[in-house]
Every structure is written in C-alpha cells, then in structure tokens.
Short mmCIF file of C-alpha atoms in Angstrom, two decimals:
data_model
loop_
_atom_site.label_atom_id
_atom_site.label_comp_id
_atom_site.label_asym_id
_atom_site.label_seq_id
_atom_site.Cartn_x
_atom_site.Cartn_y
_atom_site.Cartn_z
CA MET A 1 0.00 0.00 0.00
CA GLN A 2 1.29 3.47 -0.92
CA VAL A 3 1.53 5.80 2.07
CA SER A 4 3.26 9.15 2.62
CA ALA A 5 6.58 8.46 4.39
CA SER A 6 6.49 12.00 5.83
CA ILE A 7 3.75 11.11 8.34
CA PHE A 8 5.96 8.63 10.20
CA LYS A 9 7.69 10.97 12.67
CA ALA A 10 10.24 10.29 15.40
CA TYR A 11 7.70 9.84 18.23
CA ASP A 12 4.36 9.35 16.48
CA VAL A 13 2.47 9.20 13.21
CA ARG A 14 1.12 12.62 12.19
CA GLY A 15 -0.16 14.27 9.03
CA VAL A 16 -2.71 16.52 7.37
CA VAL A 17 -6.24 15.16 6.89
CA PRO A 18 -7.06 14.04 4.23
CA SER A 19 -4.03 14.83 2.04
CA THR A 20 -1.45 12.64 3.83
CA LEU A 21 -3.59 10.94 6.47
CA ASP A 22 -7.03 9.38 5.90
CA GLU A 23 -9.20 6.44 6.99
CA ARG A 24 -7.37 4.10 4.63
CA VAL A 25 -4.05 4.90 6.36
CA ALA A 26 -5.64 4.63 9.81
CA GLU A 27 -7.07 1.16 9.07
CA ALA A 28 -3.74 -0.03 7.65
CA LEU A 29 -1.94 1.29 10.76
CA GLY A 30 -4.41 -0.59 12.96
CA LEU A 31 -3.72 -3.86 11.11
CA ALA A 32 0.06 -3.30 11.26
CA PHE A 33 0.08 -2.33 14.95
CA GLY A 34 -2.24 -5.23 15.79
CA THR A 35 0.07 -7.64 13.95
CA VAL A 36 3.15 -6.46 15.87
CA ALA A 37 1.19 -6.47 19.15
CA ARG A 38 0.11 -10.09 18.69
CA GLN A 39 3.68 -11.09 17.77
CA GLN A 40 4.73 -9.65 21.14
CA GLY A 41 1.96 -11.43 23.04
CA GLU A 42 -0.23 -8.32 23.40
CA GLY A 43 -3.82 -9.25 22.54
CA THR A 44 -5.57 -6.15 23.93
CA VAL A 45 -5.20 -2.52 22.78
CA ALA A 46 -6.95 0.56 24.22
CA VAL A 47 -7.98 3.29 21.74
CA GLY A 48 -8.90 6.90 22.54
CA ARG A 49 -9.25 10.12 20.59
CA ASP A 50 -9.04 13.86 21.23
CA GLY A 51 -11.60 16.45 20.14
CA ARG A 52 -10.46 16.96 16.55
CA LEU A 53 -13.09 16.94 13.85
CA SER A 54 -11.46 14.05 11.97
CA GLY A 55 -11.15 11.96 15.16
CA PRO A 56 -14.33 9.85 14.98
CA ALA A 57 -13.71 8.63 11.42
CA LEU A 58 -9.98 7.97 11.95
CA SER A 59 -10.60 6.21 15.27
CA ALA A 60 -13.28 3.97 13.73
CA ALA A 61 -10.94 3.05 10.86
CA LEU A 62 -8.04 2.36 13.25
CA ILE A 63 -10.28 0.07 15.31
CA ARG A 64 -11.39 -1.80 12.16
CA GLY A 65 -7.73 -2.51 11.41
CA LEU A 66 -6.99 -3.66 14.95
CA VAL A 67 -10.03 -5.97 15.00
CA ALA A 68 -8.99 -7.40 11.62
CA ALA A 69 -5.67 -8.34 13.25
CA GLY A 70 -7.56 -10.28 15.95
CA ILE A 71 -7.15 -7.65 18.67
CA ASP A 72 -9.49 -7.16 21.63
CA VAL A 73 -10.03 -3.37 21.44
CA ILE A 74 -10.99 -1.29 24.48
CA ASP A 75 -12.53 1.91 23.08
CA VAL A 76 -12.26 4.59 25.78
CA GLY A 77 -13.80 7.28 23.55
CA VAL A 78 -13.02 10.99 23.78
CA VAL A 79 -10.20 11.39 26.32
CA THR A 80 -6.94 13.24 26.88
CA THR A 81 -3.80 11.44 25.74
CA PRO A 82 -2.84 10.85 29.41
CA MET A 83 -6.23 9.19 30.02
CA LEU A 84 -5.44 6.82 27.14
CA TYR A 85 -2.04 6.17 28.75
CA PHE A 86 -3.91 5.51 32.03
CA ALA A 87 -6.08 2.93 30.24
CA ALA A 88 -2.93 1.32 28.78
CA ALA A 89 -1.44 1.18 32.30
CA THR A 90 -4.47 -0.14 34.19
CA LEU A 91 -6.71 -2.07 31.76
CA CYS A 92 -4.06 -3.49 29.41
CA ARG A 93 -0.47 -2.74 28.34
CA SER A 94 -0.91 -1.24 24.88
CA GLY A 95 -2.84 1.71 23.46
CA ILE A 96 -3.21 4.22 20.63
CA GLN A 97 -4.44 7.79 20.97
CA VAL A 98 -5.83 9.49 17.87
CA THR A 99 -4.56 13.04 18.36
CA GLY A 100 -3.13 16.03 16.54
CA SER A 101 -1.73 17.35 19.84
CA HIS A 102 -1.05 21.12 19.46
CA ASN A 103 -0.80 21.13 15.65
CA PRO A 104 -3.20 23.13 13.40
CA LYS A 105 -6.79 21.89 13.23
CA ASP A 106 -6.45 20.01 9.92
CA TYR A 107 -3.75 17.75 11.42
CA ASN A 108 -4.30 14.46 13.19
CA GLY A 109 -2.15 11.53 14.18
CA PHE A 110 -1.47 8.59 16.47
CA LYS A 111 0.55 8.29 19.70
CA MET A 112 1.28 4.65 20.50
CA VAL A 113 2.15 2.51 23.52
CA LEU A 114 3.12 -1.15 23.01
CA GLY A 115 3.66 -3.49 25.92
CA GLY A 116 3.98 -0.64 28.40
CA ARG A 117 6.50 1.29 26.27
CA ALA A 118 6.00 4.44 24.20
CA ILE A 119 7.23 3.41 20.76
CA TYR A 120 9.43 5.69 18.66
CA GLY A 121 12.11 5.76 15.99
CA ASP A 122 12.79 2.38 14.37
CA ASP A 123 9.59 0.86 15.78
CA ILE A 124 7.51 3.48 13.96
CA GLN A 125 9.47 2.94 10.73
CA ALA A 126 8.86 -0.81 11.09
CA LEU A 127 5.10 -0.11 11.09
CA ARG A 128 5.55 1.94 7.91
CA LYS A 129 7.37 -0.95 6.19
CA LEU A 130 4.65 -3.38 7.29
CA ILE A 131 2.00 -1.12 5.74
CA GLU A 132 3.97 -0.59 2.52
CA THR A 133 4.53 -4.33 2.03
CA ASP A 134 0.97 -5.31 3.05
CA GLY A 135 2.59 -7.42 5.77
CA GLY A 136 -0.25 -7.13 8.27
CA ALA A 137 -1.57 -10.51 9.41
CA ARG A 138 -5.35 -10.92 9.66
CA ALA A 139 -6.73 -13.10 12.45
CA GLU A 140 -10.07 -14.15 13.89
CA GLY A 141 -11.35 -13.24 17.33
CA GLY A 142 -11.04 -9.44 17.26
CA ARG A 143 -13.75 -7.47 19.07
CA VAL A 144 -14.54 -4.03 20.53
CA ARG A 145 -15.61 -3.09 24.06
CA ASN A 146 -16.56 0.42 25.18
CA VAL A 147 -15.10 1.31 28.59
CA SER A 148 -15.07 4.68 30.36
CA VAL A 149 -11.91 5.51 32.31
CA ALA A 150 -13.15 8.95 33.44
CA ALA A 151 -14.19 7.90 36.97
CA PRO A 152 -11.22 5.58 37.73
CA TYR A 153 -8.78 8.20 36.43
CA ARG A 154 -10.36 10.99 38.50
CA ASP A 155 -10.60 8.78 41.62
CA ARG A 156 -6.95 7.74 41.32
CA ILE A 157 -5.79 11.38 41.31
CA VAL A 158 -8.26 12.67 43.91
CA GLY A 159 -7.31 9.76 46.19
CA ASP A 160 -3.60 10.62 45.89
CA VAL A 161 -3.28 14.41 45.73
CA LYS A 162 -4.30 16.48 48.75
CA LEU A 163 -4.49 20.27 48.87
CA ALA A 164 -3.61 21.90 52.19
CA ARG A 165 -6.19 24.64 51.58
CA PRO A 166 -8.85 25.48 48.98
CA MET A 167 -7.59 27.48 45.99
CA LYS A 168 -9.28 29.57 43.33
CA ILE A 169 -7.80 28.98 39.88
CA VAL A 170 -8.39 29.78 36.20
CA VAL A 171 -8.38 26.77 33.84
CA ASP A 172 -8.05 27.43 30.09
CA SER A 173 -8.49 24.27 27.99
CA GLY A 174 -8.42 26.15 24.68
CA ASN A 175 -11.37 24.07 23.41
CA GLY A 176 -9.07 21.03 23.57
CA VAL A 177 -10.13 17.70 25.02
CA ALA A 178 -8.84 18.51 28.54
CA GLY A 179 -11.93 20.73 28.93
CA ALA A 180 -14.10 17.64 29.28
CA SER A 181 -12.27 16.39 32.38
CA ALA A 182 -9.76 18.81 33.94
CA PRO A 183 -12.08 21.49 35.43
CA ALA A 184 -14.23 18.87 37.19
CA LEU A 185 -11.15 17.10 38.51
CA PHE A 186 -9.75 20.29 40.03
CA ARG A 187 -13.13 20.94 41.65
CA ALA A 188 -13.00 17.43 43.13
CA LEU A 189 -9.62 18.35 44.65
CA GLY A 190 -11.26 21.30 46.40
CA CYS A 191 -10.57 24.15 43.99
CA GLU A 192 -12.93 26.90 42.90
CA VAL A 193 -12.50 26.94 39.12
CA ILE A 194 -13.08 29.75 36.62
CA GLU A 195 -13.35 27.94 33.30
CA LEU A 196 -12.21 29.29 29.93
CA PHE A 197 -13.04 27.50 26.68
CA SER A 198 -13.88 24.09 28.18
CA GLU A 199 -16.23 23.12 25.34
CA VAL A 200 -14.41 20.57 23.20
CA ASP A 201 -14.39 22.04 19.68
CA GLY A 202 -11.94 20.92 17.01
CA ASN A 203 -12.29 24.28 15.24
CA PHE A 204 -10.44 25.91 18.18
CA PRO A 205 -12.50 29.12 17.82
CA ASN A 206 -10.92 31.14 20.65
CA HIS A 207 -7.18 30.52 20.50
CA HIS A 208 -4.90 27.66 19.57
CA PRO A 209 -4.48 25.06 22.36
CA ASP A 210 -0.73 25.43 22.85
CA PRO A 211 0.29 26.99 26.20
CA SER A 212 3.96 27.18 25.17
CA LYS A 213 3.05 30.19 23.00
CA PRO A 214 2.59 33.48 24.96
CA GLU A 215 -0.25 34.68 22.70
CA ASN A 216 -2.36 31.67 23.80
CA LEU A 217 -2.14 32.73 27.47
CA ARG A 218 -3.68 36.21 27.03
CA ASP A 219 -7.15 35.11 28.18
CA VAL A 220 -5.76 33.46 31.33
CA ILE A 221 -3.68 36.55 32.12
CA ARG A 222 -6.69 38.86 31.61
CA THR A 223 -8.95 36.68 33.80
CA LEU A 224 -6.36 36.55 36.59
CA ALA A 225 -6.19 40.37 36.49
CA GLU A 226 -9.99 40.76 36.58
CA THR A 227 -10.78 38.21 39.32
CA ASP A 228 -9.47 37.09 42.71
CA ALA A 229 -8.15 33.78 41.31
CA GLU A 230 -4.63 32.91 42.53
CA LEU A 231 -3.18 30.99 39.59
CA GLY A 232 -3.90 30.04 36.00
CA LEU A 233 -3.49 26.63 34.35
CA ALA A 234 -3.60 26.16 30.57
CA PHE A 235 -3.61 22.90 28.59
CA ASP A 236 -2.59 21.88 25.11
CA GLY A 237 -4.92 20.19 22.62
CA ASP A 238 -4.56 16.63 23.95
CA GLY A 239 -3.93 17.45 27.61
CA ASP A 240 -0.40 16.11 28.05
CA ARG A 241 1.24 19.53 28.56
CA LEU A 242 0.61 22.24 31.13
CA GLY A 243 1.10 25.99 31.17
CA ILE A 244 1.28 27.79 34.54
CA VAL A 245 0.56 31.51 34.90
CA THR A 246 1.02 33.58 38.08
CA LYS A 247 -1.35 36.24 39.37
CA GLU A 248 0.89 38.90 37.82
CA GLY A 249 0.71 37.21 34.42
CA ASN A 250 4.15 35.56 34.45
CA ASN A 251 4.50 32.27 32.59
CA ILE A 252 6.33 29.73 34.79
CA PHE A 253 8.25 27.80 32.15
CA PRO A 254 8.55 24.01 32.49
CA ASP A 255 12.23 24.02 33.52
CA ARG A 256 11.32 26.26 36.48
CA GLN A 257 8.35 23.99 37.23
CA MET A 258 10.85 21.12 37.36
CA VAL A 259 12.80 22.84 40.16
CA LEU A 260 9.66 22.86 42.30
CA PHE A 261 8.63 19.30 41.38
CA SER A 262 12.19 18.01 41.98
CA GLN A 263 12.38 19.54 45.45
CA ASP A 264 9.06 17.92 46.35
CA VAL A 265 9.78 14.46 44.91
CA LEU A 266 13.31 14.32 46.32
CA SER A 267 11.95 15.00 49.82
CA ARG A 268 10.50 11.48 49.60
CA VAL A 269 13.00 9.86 47.18
CA PRO A 270 16.41 11.11 48.39
CA GLY A 271 19.20 10.54 45.87
CA GLY A 272 16.71 10.08 43.02
CA ASN A 273 17.75 10.39 39.37
CA ILE A 274 15.95 13.36 37.78
CA ILE A 275 15.89 13.50 33.95
CA PHE A 276 15.49 16.66 31.85
CA ASP A 277 16.14 17.57 28.23
CA VAL A 278 18.89 19.69 26.65
CA LYS A 279 16.58 22.69 26.24
CA CYS A 280 16.21 23.17 30.01
CA SER A 281 17.80 25.93 32.09
CA GLN A 282 21.33 25.70 33.41
CA ARG A 283 19.79 26.52 36.80
CA LEU A 284 17.94 23.18 36.97
CA GLY A 285 20.88 20.80 37.51
CA PRO A 286 22.32 22.63 40.56
CA ALA A 287 18.80 22.98 42.04
CA ILE A 288 18.33 19.19 41.77
CA GLU A 289 21.73 18.60 43.42
CA ALA A 290 20.88 21.06 46.20
CA ALA A 291 17.67 19.11 46.86
CA GLY A 292 19.63 15.86 47.20
CA GLY A 293 19.07 14.44 43.72
CA VAL A 294 21.19 13.41 40.75
CA PRO A 295 20.57 15.48 37.58
CA HIS A 296 20.70 13.79 34.17
CA ILE A 297 20.50 15.87 30.99
CA TYR A 298 19.18 13.92 27.98
CA LYS A 299 17.85 14.14 24.44
CA THR A 300 14.61 16.00 23.72
CA GLY A 301 11.55 13.83 22.94
CA HIS A 302 8.80 12.52 25.22
CA SER A 303 9.36 8.88 24.19
CA LEU A 304 13.13 9.22 24.71
CA ILE A 305 12.76 10.78 28.16
CA LYS A 306 10.31 8.04 29.23
CA ALA A 307 12.71 5.33 28.04
CA ARG A 308 15.64 6.96 29.86
CA MET A 309 13.58 7.21 33.07
CA LYS A 310 12.95 3.46 32.95
CA GLU A 311 16.68 2.78 32.47
CA LEU A 312 17.63 4.88 35.51
CA ASP A 313 14.55 4.07 37.66
CA SER A 314 13.86 7.80 37.77
CA PRO A 315 11.00 9.20 39.89
CA LEU A 316 10.64 12.38 37.76
CA GLY A 317 11.46 13.70 34.32
CA GLY A 318 10.60 16.80 32.34
CA GLU A 319 11.01 18.63 29.07
CA MET A 320 11.13 22.32 28.20
CA SER A 321 8.19 21.66 25.85
CA GLY A 322 5.96 21.11 28.90
CA HIS A 323 5.87 17.32 29.17
CA ILE A 324 6.31 16.43 32.87
CA PHE A 325 6.67 12.75 33.82
CA PHE A 326 5.92 11.64 37.38
CA LYS A 327 6.84 8.06 38.29
CA GLU A 328 6.71 8.73 42.02
CA ARG A 329 3.05 8.21 43.05
CA TRP A 330 2.05 7.92 39.36
CA PHE A 331 2.71 5.84 36.24
CA GLY A 332 5.63 7.66 34.60
CA PHE A 333 3.71 9.13 31.67
CA ASP A 334 3.30 12.81 30.83
CA ASP A 335 0.02 14.29 32.03
CA GLY A 336 -0.85 17.99 32.17
CA THR A 337 -3.80 17.53 34.52
CA TYR A 338 -1.83 15.40 36.98
CA ALA A 339 1.11 17.82 36.89
CA GLY A 340 -1.33 20.65 37.62
CA ALA A 341 -2.71 18.70 40.58
CA ARG A 342 0.78 18.07 41.97
CA LEU A 343 1.63 21.77 41.54
CA LEU A 344 -1.45 22.83 43.49
CA GLU A 345 -0.64 20.31 46.23
CA ILE A 346 2.79 21.93 46.69
CA VAL A 347 1.79 25.61 46.53
CA SER A 348 -1.35 25.11 48.67
CA ARG A 349 0.96 24.49 51.64
CA HIS A 350 1.94 28.17 51.48
CA PRO A 351 -0.24 31.22 52.15
CA ASP A 352 1.10 32.90 49.01
CA ALA A 353 1.33 30.50 46.08
CA ASN A 354 2.69 33.19 43.78
CA ALA A 355 5.61 33.95 46.09
CA VAL A 356 6.63 30.29 45.82
CA LEU A 357 6.52 30.35 42.01
CA ASN A 358 8.16 33.76 41.62
CA GLY A 359 10.93 32.66 43.99
CA LEU A 360 12.09 29.87 41.68
CA PRO A 361 15.55 30.43 40.12
CA THR A 362 15.45 32.30 36.85
CA SER A 363 17.72 33.59 34.09
CA HIS A 364 17.52 35.76 31.01
CA SER A 365 16.66 33.58 28.04
CA THR A 366 15.32 33.58 24.51
CA PRO A 367 12.16 31.68 23.66
CA GLU A 368 12.71 28.65 21.45
CA LEU A 369 13.95 29.89 18.06
CA ASN A 370 13.83 28.03 14.74
CA VAL A 371 15.90 28.06 11.56
CA ALA A 372 13.94 26.69 8.61
CA CYS A 373 15.79 24.07 6.56
CA ALA A 374 15.25 21.76 3.62
CA GLU A 375 13.91 18.26 4.40
CA GLY A 376 16.79 16.22 5.81
CA GLU A 377 19.09 19.23 6.19
CA PRO A 378 18.91 19.84 9.98
CA HIS A 379 20.72 16.64 10.95
CA ALA A 380 23.42 17.29 8.32
CA VAL A 381 23.97 20.80 9.70
CA VAL A 382 24.21 19.45 13.26
CA LYS A 383 26.75 16.84 12.12
CA THR A 384 28.90 19.69 10.78
CA LEU A 385 28.41 21.72 13.98
CA VAL A 386 29.55 18.78 16.12
CA GLU A 387 32.74 18.57 14.04
CA ILE A 388 33.58 22.30 14.18
CA ALA A 389 32.34 23.27 17.68
CA ARG A 390 35.50 24.29 19.56
CA PHE A 391 35.34 26.73 22.46
CA ASP A 392 38.00 27.79 24.93
CA ALA A 393 37.70 26.83 28.60
CA PRO A 394 35.72 27.26 30.76
CA ALA A 395 33.10 26.47 28.07
CA LYS A 396 31.92 22.83 28.03
CA VAL A 397 30.52 21.29 24.84
CA SER A 398 27.88 18.52 24.96
CA THR A 399 26.77 16.67 21.81
CA ILE A 400 24.14 14.35 23.30
CA ASP A 401 21.45 16.10 21.20
CA GLY A 402 22.84 18.68 18.80
CA VAL A 403 25.44 21.05 20.25
CA ARG A 404 24.95 22.56 23.70
CA VAL A 405 27.70 24.81 25.04
CA ASP A 406 27.67 25.68 28.75
CA TRP A 407 29.60 28.64 30.14
CA PRO A 408 29.67 29.53 33.87
CA ASP A 409 27.07 32.24 33.18
CA GLY A 410 24.72 30.58 30.67
CA PHE A 411 24.35 28.21 27.73
CA GLY A 412 23.57 28.02 24.03
CA LEU A 413 21.89 25.15 22.13
CA ILE A 414 21.52 24.25 18.46
CA ARG A 415 19.79 20.93 17.72
CA ALA A 416 17.80 19.33 14.93
CA SER A 417 14.07 18.94 15.47
CA ASN A 418 12.91 15.34 15.15
CA THR A 419 9.42 16.36 14.05
CA THR A 420 9.83 19.19 11.51
CA PRO A 421 12.67 20.26 9.16
CA VAL A 422 14.04 23.01 11.40
CA LEU A 423 16.99 23.70 13.65
CA VAL A 424 15.98 24.51 17.23
CA LEU A 425 17.96 27.22 19.05
CA ARG A 426 17.84 28.35 22.66
CA PHE A 427 20.09 30.75 24.58
CA GLU A 428 20.26 31.61 28.28
CA GLY A 429 22.40 33.98 30.32
CA HIS A 430 22.57 34.81 34.01
CA THR A 431 22.66 38.47 32.93
CA PRO A 432 21.42 40.22 29.76
CA GLU A 433 25.06 40.79 28.79
CA ALA A 434 25.88 37.10 29.12
CA LEU A 435 22.81 36.21 27.05
CA HIS A 436 23.85 38.53 24.20
CA ARG A 437 27.44 37.25 24.26
CA ILE A 438 26.36 33.60 24.17
CA GLU A 439 23.78 34.22 21.45
CA ALA A 440 26.42 35.94 19.29
CA ALA A 441 28.93 33.13 19.80
CA MET A 442 26.40 30.41 18.91
CA LEU A 443 25.04 32.25 15.86
CA ASP A 444 28.60 32.73 14.65
CA LEU A 445 29.09 28.96 14.95
CA LEU A 446 25.83 28.33 13.10
CA LYS A 447 26.75 30.64 10.20
CA ARG A 448 29.95 28.63 9.67
CA ALA A 449 27.87 25.48 9.13
CA LYS A 450 24.89 27.15 7.41
CA PRO A 451 25.74 30.59 6.00
CA ASP A 452 22.16 31.20 4.81
CA ALA A 453 20.57 30.55 8.22
CA VAL A 454 17.65 32.87 9.06
CA VAL A 455 16.55 32.78 12.71
CA GLY A 456 12.83 33.12 13.41
CA ALA A 457 10.26 32.40 16.10
CA SER A 458 9.32 28.78 16.75
CA ALA A 459 6.27 27.60 14.78
CA HIS A 460 5.09 25.27 17.55
#
C-alpha cells in the first residue's frame, strides 16, 4: 500500500487530513500495529481520541484494522492522551491515541504505547514498512468493548493528591479535550474553578491550544487580572502539557516547574535520578543537586525521556516543551492535569502560592527559536556543527542532542528537530550581557555550518 513516508515521525504518526492521512491509512496502521502487538503477546489494545473533527472517522478506521488483526479493542472514547495512557497502564499494556496534539486543526495523528512502552524511531518505521509491504496478518477473534476511564482516572488522582487549603484557579483548555475532564477534577480536589473555553471544539474558535506560546495565554492573564483567582493553568490540545501563569501574568516555564517538582519528589526519594532535556535551564541541575538528587541531561523527545527514566529508575522527568513525567506516586507518563494537581498540592501548603513560584531560580533567556531548513538538512547541519564546535575553557561542549555549550554564566543550544525540518535554538544567560554574548557566539558557529541561516520564532 502506498503511504506518505512524511507522516511517520520520530515519536508518532502525524499528518494533514485528508491529504497525507485518511481512513485508509488509519485502518492499515491498525492492522500493522495489531500484527506487531500479537507477535509480542499483546492481545488487547486501548484506543482513545481527542476532540479533533477528523477523530471519529480515523478512530473507527483504526479500530477496524486492529479488529482485523484479531485484537481485543478497548474503546475509551473521547479522552486526553494521558487518560489513554492511564487505560494502557491499568486495563491493558498497549494503546493508541488518535490526536493532533497542538498542531493546526487540519492535522491528526497517532501516539502509540506497546507493551507498556512508548514506541518511537525504528519501531515506527517498522510499522511503515509493514504497511507498505501489506505485511499485516489478519486473524479471527477481534472485538470491541466500550469502557469509560473517566471515573477511575479521576478517583486515582483525587485519592492521591491532597491540597492543604482550597484554591481559586483559572483553567483554560483552549477548546481542547482537557476541557471535558480537567475542570471537574480540580473541583474534586477542592478548587474553585473559573473555566475558559472548556467546550471541546476541534475548530479551536478562541485561540490555539498550545500553552507554550505566549499569545495563547492572554485570556488566562486577563482573567487573573480581573478576578481574585490565585493561579492560571492552561492545557494543550490533547492534555499532556501544562502551562502555569502567576497572578501577575508571568509564565512559569517548564524548567522552572521542574525545580519545584524536583524539590518535592526528592523530599520522599532522596538521591533520586531526575531526567530533563537539553533545552532546560542551566539553573535546573544545581537545584536538583541542592535538593539531594542526581541530575541527568538527555535528548529531547517525550518517548526518549520516558525510556531513559525506565533505564535509571527515575522518579521524575521533564522537558522544556511542557511534558512532565511523574513516576513517584504515578505511572511515569506525561500528564498535564496530573502535573497541575501536583503543583497545586505543593503551593497550597503556602499562604502565598505566587511567592513560591516567583521565587524559583530564573535567568535571562530567549524563547525557542527556529531556523527553517530543507527536508533532511537539519541533521546534516548538526553533524557539521559537532565537528567544528570548539570553544575555549571554561566552556563545556555537549553533543548528546545537537550542540549545547555551557559557560559559567549561561548556555547556548543548536539541535535538529525530530518532528519538523528546522533547527531549534535556545540561549540563556545569568545576565542580559551574558545572554547577548552567548547568542552571538552560537550564531557565529551556526553561520559557519549554514551561511544562509535565518533565525525566526518557533512555529510550535
């Protein structure tokens, strides 16, 4: 079967509906995934979908393919991606979420868990080859069951997380699927909730559901200014990432969130290995050490971080993109709602939640910047950068994921995105002067490898 190779990404399958992704592709993916699952002794697969307009048709087609492979399908319906992960952790060991995450509304895709492991890289390419060679194996005995995980998921969190005092919060779901579950869950924890855009609507009529972009937090910031709510929480389209906004309208970026979460987790897991990606602040590692933990910097990518956490038996991991992974007291998958609950548990112990958040270590930094490239070019540029990156001491060069150079007063990063044909850049300095110096040094390096590089704002 002919299928667009471009939809098979590093961590998921994702494309534009219907030009590169349609029901035919979804059904073929179901048959291929079901075939591999059965080969690995996995006879049951949970399926969920977010609120995108193409979700019902793609989900139905995916399920047809899984059933044709002889799979017992548990259809959990319209859920956040973390709720699908919850189903794949409690009802079975494998699952597929039909989701376009934070991409534009005409996108959709599939995030996959097989045998308790988020699949990525070669495993996803193996599914592509199976589809292209019509290698899926049909089998009898497949069936579909409809199961709701809403109550068990809510009860598991409400039974675990305890707020020291009631809090009034703003929750902006951006018309993403988190709106169907997150506000009610926070109320069950004892919060008074001012809801923004909770109606699940795949047209995203108010703003795009991506809290990593400042323009998508304007409504939260305005509502915090106009009401007596203490904090704002904002979710992405499929509910696996969290944005946190203070009363004053400051965005608490995920690497600063990780300082707070690390201090809390390490109070119960002393000496724990804490994993974070190369885009995170230079301030994070020392904060983890000061709290009695062992910091581990690793490659960007939610599947990669989860795999590394398993290797090191890590209680906590996080990415600058907003994926936070709790293994301590939870299942190790990324979940915006659960991260929000754990945040509220911590700050509710203090009379002034905003003082806690504003007191977290900070630096001067750029947002994530992108350099557009031709398809396949980013990794070639990075290969050249790795070869030519030479800096005098005390600079330290890391090539675990692109080129990251750490100075005593900040860092610079240039890496290849695994999802789109761009270079990803980020610069941080302890002072504005350090930031400008580091940015200039890194851009000079970049121009040597790619003289025509044009730096722009990140598209995602």
